[in-house]
Amino acid sequence: MPRFITNTNWYGWSAPEGEIREVKRRLLGLTVVNLMISIACGVIPTGVTRHNWVSFAATAALVALAAELVGVVRFYRAKEHMYQREFEGIDHFIRLPCILHMLLILVAVIAAVVSCIRNWTGPLDALLLLLLSGTGVCSFFVYKLYRTLPVFEMKQPE
């Protein structure tokens, strides 16, 4: 049964259409690159990835990244204007998972540094630290790029 919508205002992004299309394309590209980097982090055979805190935080960050990807895909497919509930769903599915992903990656990087100090296993440890940092930076850019788009609210035309 559909829910009753009390707020009939329309919401959307008030930038020129070309700019919105470019931001959508960049966000999707950044998120896909982020996903590939995250998968590469899990595949690198190093002692750091076997550290419990690193693996826990990186796995939880991967879940946040999946939610971020869902939000970016929803944004990519979004119409010019939508009801408040749809708009807020897209907005929350981009902003909140980005922040959560960055925080979890920060925990993973700190744990990886501690693991490297305790048990250095070679140059792959440094590569893993670099890739983990890179995935956090990608989410930071997704967050910043999305936040540059101005939003609008307008009354539904009668």
PDB file of C-alpha atoms in Angstrom, residues 18-108:
ATOM      1  CA  GLY A  18      25.562  19.484 -18.379  1.00  0.00           C
ATOM      2  CA  GLU A  19      27.228  20.058 -15.026  1.00  0.00           C
ATOM      3  CA  ILE A  20      24.910  17.585 -13.295  1.00  0.00           C
ATOM      4  CA  ARG A  21      25.608  14.989 -15.984  1.00  0.00           C
ATOM      5  CA  GLU A  22      29.368  15.547 -15.551  1.00  0.00           C
ATOM      6  CA  VAL A  23      29.138  15.215 -11.764  1.00  0.00           C
ATOM      7  CA  LYS A  24      27.097  12.020 -12.136  1.00  0.00           C
ATOM      8  CA  ARG A  25      29.703  10.581 -14.475  1.00  0.00           C
ATOM      9  CA  ARG A  26      32.597  11.549 -12.185  1.00  0.00           C
ATOM     10  CA  LEU A  27      30.900  10.169  -9.081  1.00  0.00           C
ATOM     11  CA  LEU A  28      30.229   6.862 -10.792  1.00  0.00           C
ATOM     12  CA  GLY A  29      33.825   6.696 -12.041  1.00  0.00           C
ATOM     13  CA  LEU A  30      35.271   7.521  -8.612  1.00  0.00           C
ATOM     14  CA  THR A  31      33.096   4.926  -6.925  1.00  0.00           C
ATOM     15  CA  VAL A  32      34.050   2.206  -9.406  1.00  0.00           C
ATOM     16  CA  VAL A  33      37.756   3.060  -8.985  1.00  0.00           C
ATOM     17  CA  ASN A  34      37.222   2.993  -5.220  1.00  0.00           C
ATOM     18  CA  LEU A  35      35.644  -0.451  -5.467  1.00  0.00           C
ATOM     19  CA  MET A  36      38.541  -1.769  -7.570  1.00  0.00           C
ATOM     20  CA  ILE A  37      41.097  -0.379  -5.099  1.00  0.00           C
ATOM     21  CA  SER A  38      39.199  -1.972  -2.204  1.00  0.00           C
ATOM     22  CA  ILE A  39      39.163  -5.343  -3.944  1.00  0.00           C
ATOM     23  CA  ALA A  40      42.887  -5.011  -4.663  1.00  0.00           C
ATOM     24  CA  CYS A  41      43.474  -4.351  -0.956  1.00  0.00           C
ATOM     25  CA  GLY A  42      41.804  -7.644  -0.105  1.00  0.00           C
ATOM     26  CA  VAL A  43      43.764  -9.587  -2.688  1.00  0.00           C
ATOM     27  CA  ILE A  44      47.260  -8.387  -1.751  1.00  0.00           C
ATOM     28  CA  PRO A  45      48.970 -11.217   0.140  1.00  0.00           C
ATOM     29  CA  THR A  46      50.525  -9.502   3.127  1.00  0.00           C
ATOM     30  CA  GLY A  47      50.630  -9.992   6.887  1.00  0.00           C
ATOM     31  CA  VAL A  48      48.817  -6.706   7.437  1.00  0.00           C
ATOM     32  CA  THR A  49      45.604  -7.974   5.865  1.00  0.00           C
ATOM     33  CA  ARG A  50      45.608 -10.881   8.327  1.00  0.00           C
ATOM     34  CA  HIS A  51      45.583  -8.494  11.283  1.00  0.00           C
ATOM     35  CA  ASN A  52      42.129  -8.703  12.902  1.00  0.00           C
ATOM     36  CA  TRP A  53      41.488  -4.958  13.232  1.00  0.00           C
ATOM     37  CA  VAL A  54      42.600  -4.245   9.674  1.00  0.00           C
ATOM     38  CA  SER A  55      40.458  -6.978   8.181  1.00  0.00           C
ATOM     39  CA  PHE A  56      37.428  -6.082  10.314  1.00  0.00           C
ATOM     40  CA  ALA A  57      37.584  -2.358   9.524  1.00  0.00           C
ATOM     41  CA  ALA A  58      38.324  -2.925   5.835  1.00  0.00           C
ATOM     42  CA  THR A  59      35.452  -5.390   5.492  1.00  0.00           C
ATOM     43  CA  ALA A  60      33.043  -3.018   7.238  1.00  0.00           C
ATOM     44  CA  ALA A  61      34.334  -0.227   4.992  1.00  0.00           C
ATOM     45  CA  LEU A  62      33.563  -2.411   1.986  1.00  0.00           C
ATOM     46  CA  VAL A  63      29.950  -2.660   3.153  1.00  0.00           C
ATOM     47  CA  ALA A  64      29.817   1.146   3.485  1.00  0.00           C
ATOM     48  CA  LEU A  65      31.321   1.409   0.010  1.00  0.00           C
ATOM     49  CA  ALA A  66      28.592  -0.852  -1.366  1.00  0.00           C
ATOM     50  CA  ALA A  67      25.976   1.472   0.148  1.00  0.00           C
ATOM     51  CA  GLU A  68      27.828   4.440  -1.361  1.00  0.00           C
ATOM     52  CA  LEU A  69      27.737   2.721  -4.749  1.00  0.00           C
ATOM     53  CA  VAL A  70      23.980   2.184  -4.407  1.00  0.00           C
ATOM     54  CA  GLY A  71      23.537   5.893  -3.651  1.00  0.00           C
ATOM     55  CA  VAL A  72      25.675   6.957  -6.593  1.00  0.00           C
ATOM     56  CA  VAL A  73      23.786   4.663  -8.972  1.00  0.00           C
ATOM     57  CA  ARG A  74      20.476   6.023  -7.666  1.00  0.00           C
ATOM     58  CA  PHE A  75      21.799   9.560  -8.197  1.00  0.00           C
ATOM     59  CA  TYR A  76      23.001   8.633 -11.690  1.00  0.00           C
ATOM     60  CA  ARG A  77      19.509   7.399 -12.605  1.00  0.00           C
ATOM     61  CA  ALA A  78      17.633  10.217 -10.806  1.00  0.00           C
ATOM     62  CA  LYS A  79      15.198  12.491 -12.601  1.00  0.00           C
ATOM     63  CA  GLU A  80      15.395  16.279 -12.685  1.00  0.00           C
ATOM     64  CA  HIS A  81      12.958  16.630  -9.815  1.00  0.00           C
ATOM     65  CA  MET A  82      11.469  14.238  -7.282  1.00  0.00           C
ATOM     66  CA  TYR A  83       9.548  14.109  -4.055  1.00  0.00           C
ATOM     67  CA  GLN A  84      11.302  14.812  -0.779  1.00  0.00           C
ATOM     68  CA  ARG A  85      11.480  11.154   0.246  1.00  0.00           C
ATOM     69  CA  GLU A  86      13.235  10.068  -2.952  1.00  0.00           C
ATOM     70  CA  PHE A  87      15.621  13.014  -2.840  1.00  0.00           C
ATOM     71  CA  GLU A  88      16.554  12.472   0.798  1.00  0.00           C
ATOM     72  CA  GLY A  89      17.062   8.769   0.130  1.00  0.00           C
ATOM     73  CA  ILE A  90      19.605   9.524  -2.567  1.00  0.00           C
ATOM     74  CA  ASP A  91      21.221  12.278  -0.510  1.00  0.00           C
ATOM     75  CA  HIS A  92      21.577  10.090   2.582  1.00  0.00           C
ATOM     76  CA  PHE A  93      22.808   7.091   0.573  1.00  0.00           C
ATOM     77  CA  ILE A  94      25.702   9.156  -0.737  1.00  0.00           C
ATOM     78  CA  ARG A  95      26.685  11.364   2.186  1.00  0.00           C
ATOM     79  CA  LEU A  96      26.376   8.968   5.132  1.00  0.00           C
ATOM     80  CA  PRO A  97      28.132   5.940   3.585  1.00  0.00           C
ATOM     81  CA  CYS A  98      30.956   8.215   2.376  1.00  0.00           C
ATOM     82  CA  ILE A  99      31.530   9.487   5.910  1.00  0.00           C
ATOM     83  CA  LEU A 100      31.250   6.004   7.382  1.00  0.00           C
ATOM     84  CA  HIS A 101      33.614   4.604   4.748  1.00  0.00           C
ATOM     85  CA  MET A 102      36.199   7.292   5.458  1.00  0.00           C
ATOM     86  CA  LEU A 103      36.033   6.640   9.218  1.00  0.00           C
ATOM     87  CA  LEU A 104      36.326   2.882   8.835  1.00  0.00           C
ATOM     88  CA  ILE A 105      39.239   3.251   6.434  1.00  0.00           C
ATOM     89  CA  LEU A 106      40.911   5.544   8.957  1.00  0.00           C
ATOM     90  CA  VAL A 107      40.578   2.777  11.560  1.00  0.00           C
ATOM     91  CA  ALA A 108      41.971   0.263   9.051  1.00  0.00           C
TER      92      ALA A 108
END
